[in-house]
């Protein structure tokens, strides 16, 4: 049977890892909007400089859910510094590729993680911008980022 | 997956075995070119002539008004583009259509706009119906063409085609209808409804893919979209797809002959599905007109979830359904049809189209009623949008 | 009539059983819409992707340069009409073609002329070949397109396509070739021959009718002829004819793989036919180039008789042949191709085209060599023109 | 087996009646030209006011040969007056119909007979025009009549 997505994407889509809310999260980031059809919300729990736990909730297409799942897996247990190095390319590679017009989902995942880390810093009273950089979000006018 | 539950009959349909049987000779020993003089070619010619008569009979038009094409898209492009070019010469550069047409119509209109045509897209109400008053007011002295679909491919709404036809005829404006979703499913009366041009596509009524027709009222000198040989009375060039044409006619015949019997039975199944879903799934709604609706069509929106992931999980259960037009699956924007009936973007994203055929059984409906609510709540449980809805928060 | 001797393979060909076998799943259980997300649709998608790769492999182009259409006529119309409109915006309104193109090209050019394009039709010599010098001289600063057929459907003459491609590339002019009669019969190398756009049609090489392709070099932003859904990367709308596309690819593969073996064997049969006819039938001639000629093509003229009655009498003996393009059988004028190579009208009327395929046997040739001379003399015996010829009188 | 022409047309085409030359003809008419792809030549033998024999030679399509054949059959043994009443419509009807763009063949047959009768009168020193009327022939510019 042929599939729209690769087996690996489907595996992460149908059995997403780290799905749900994190009660004791100390950083929460949300990216995207319902108008564009994709929202990713990431909950992280940082201890020291390490992301000891991470969960996500995602509204979106199969690849949005799959990238959320794999991205959280790639981040969990990593230091913030390592997490900030996660690029959307790495996420796509980890999934074994995505259809061309679904690449934006991996960008969302990267940005959602950055948003959660930025939130963590903000809660610590630290300006996140020098560390995390600007976070791109969907704009009303253009759903593609 | 045990069994395939195919409920995407608006996307395409199964070729009926009886239809394939009729096609087979023309895919095997009867391969003569219908334009050839010898008997071997004339056999194919005769089969095409008979197919033309069949189409004429079931759509109530003349045989010489039937022109075979490669499908609905070609028919739409041909009718609209070439009627526009024909009437441009008489100074008519205005076209009226609706906001919910298929892309084969809308993109053709876009192309014409770039060439200087003015296009008025009539709005539709919350059920997807145009207003006859709007149409009357939109017609101008320089209106070349009114093109309004017979029935919508996403929400199944059936337009008041006979009324539209009457007004256009009275006002002396050409009327084309994209009847791709209507033909073979509900009664279509070309002459009785005062239609000037009508598009149809065989694979939407259990015929083969890649063949359709444009019916053009006698007397309209529609220029060719595809120029060349003398096929189709010189109006549509290209060696005829004999097997496809024979298949189209047979599928039309079978669909029309059993229509009276099939419509109530499909409707009963569909209505049970609609009632069941709306009752079991909170914050769900039916899109499209409750009455003026294709017999097999059910289109739902579920708040808080996104259609593609819904489809993928249905696929896992062997259920083939759609989240809008199958043709637009490359796009990120929610369906223009759902937006036109006033759905907010976020809700439009969470739509599911189920389109039944005569093949679908009561067990299929049972399964859908079991599986859809499960999947919807599974997706909602991981949806940040649903979280907001539950908390009573605003979301766009 | 005992047996059918089909020698009209330039008009259309038999679908090979192997080709039909490959098509059958897509005419039966695998009816999913290739644009649908679910696996059932993706099976069809995959089949089309594979077909595209096959076409790319055998024509030496990229897969993303292959666009499936409904046949040769659509491909020709698309390439020429839309390239013209595209380049018109850059002030280029001149098109170069030849006097012996298929009507799908010539009639499209006529339509463009009415829209203000200027068309230069290169003449051909007595064998049907264009002169490269003429081409060079015809190219102007405002030349939008050169469209020259790869091989002629009536007289079988093969143009120097690689040379034409080289010149067009050097001069920066788009080059389209109608390769409908060439593909599957002689080597065609899209990239190597510097072709920009190429038309082909499956039913000319033992594939199904109603499906073809246009190959468009990457980077050329050819606008769509048929607008609508996102099929074929948004360049050619319409639900894909999966079975047809799969059949096209399989037929191309089979034809190309056995080409090296088939060409000499067909040529040998054809040459025996040509020699035999020219020797037995007085005042007969071979039309077309003796060397640069499609392997299966033999085109004769017989003075003093008319082609249609010749075909009808051949039909009586079970022989299917043609007297020019099958598409033009509605016309009274003799073939524009035969006139272009300089035949007088009266002789052009008396032409016979025999086009062999791999199916034809040595016995078929024997029969043709027996029957054709008989029928020619039967018709001559009742021809007032032949009477004049015999008496040495003048006739036009 | 389907056919381009009706059985009756095919019958006359494959077994044409009265084909050939008439040695002792006293009227010969030829209509059409090779450029247009149709020539009919009619030989008649008139005795008294009666066409006692008739033969034809035709260069042309199947329907040209069939119409020549049936027209000669319809004329043979008739008086000149009767023969002049033969219309192309009657010929088409006698053949049970012809494809639309082959109707011109029946006109040729009608005209060829008129031409032969005109020739007969001329040979008798009689001006044929008042009796036979104008004879339409193919013109160089237009092959359809
Ligand atoms: C040279 C040539 N071009 C174009 C065509 C048109 O192809 P089709 O009939 O498949 O549209 C043909 C055959 O009819 C042909 O021989
Ligand atoms: C309403 C409507 N119009 C046109 C089309 C195009 O038909 P086809 O895909 O056969 O070209 C479709 C289906 O895709 C349709 O549903």
Short mmCIF file of N, CA, C and O in Angstrom, two decimals, chain A residues 1 6 11 29 52 74 79 100-101 116 136 138 143:
data_model
loop_
_atom_site.label_atom_id
_atom_site.label_comp_id
_atom_site.label_asym_id
_atom_site.label_seq_id
_atom_site.Cartn_x
_atom_site.Cartn_y
_atom_site.Cartn_z
N UNK A 1 0.84 -1.21 0.00
CA UNK A 1 0.00 0.00 0.00
C UNK A 1 0.86 1.25 0.00
O UNK A 1 1.74 1.42 0.84
N UNK A 6 5.86 8.95 4.72
CA UNK A 6 6.72 7.79 4.93
C UNK A 6 6.22 7.00 6.14
O UNK A 6 5.49 7.52 6.98
N UNK A 11 4.34 6.47 11.70
CA UNK A 11 4.54 5.86 13.01
C UNK A 11 4.43 6.93 14.09
O UNK A 11 3.73 6.75 15.10
N UNK A 29 5.29 27.27 25.22
CA UNK A 29 5.31 28.07 23.99
C UNK A 29 4.24 27.61 23.04
O UNK A 29 3.99 26.40 22.92
N UNK A 52 14.21 18.48 31.36
CA UNK A 52 14.04 17.13 31.90
C UNK A 52 12.73 16.50 31.43
O UNK A 52 12.60 15.28 31.40
N UNK A 74 13.59 14.43 20.44
CA UNK A 74 14.98 14.86 20.20
C UNK A 74 15.47 15.82 21.28
O UNK A 74 16.68 15.95 21.48
N UNK A 79 20.29 19.67 27.04
CA UNK A 79 20.46 20.99 27.63
C UNK A 79 19.75 22.01 26.75
O UNK A 79 19.48 21.74 25.56
N UNK A 100 7.18 18.28 0.18
CA UNK A 100 7.69 19.67 0.07
C UNK A 100 6.80 20.68 0.79
O UNK A 100 7.31 21.50 1.56
N UNK A 101 5.50 20.62 0.57
CA UNK A 101 4.67 21.67 1.16
C UNK A 101 4.31 21.38 2.60
O UNK A 101 3.45 22.04 3.17
N UNK A 116 8.93 28.02 23.87
CA UNK A 116 8.84 27.47 25.22
C UNK A 116 10.07 27.86 26.05
O UNK A 116 9.98 28.23 27.22
N UNK A 136 9.75 33.40 14.87
CA UNK A 136 8.84 33.64 13.75
C UNK A 136 7.51 32.99 14.06
O UNK A 136 7.46 31.85 14.51
N UNK A 138 3.34 32.56 12.55
CA UNK A 138 2.43 32.81 11.44
C UNK A 138 1.95 34.24 11.49
O UNK A 138 1.68 34.77 12.56
N UNK A 143 -0.06 32.22 5.70
CA UNK A 143 -0.01 31.05 6.55
C UNK A 143 1.30 30.29 6.40
O UNK A 143 1.69 29.52 7.25
#
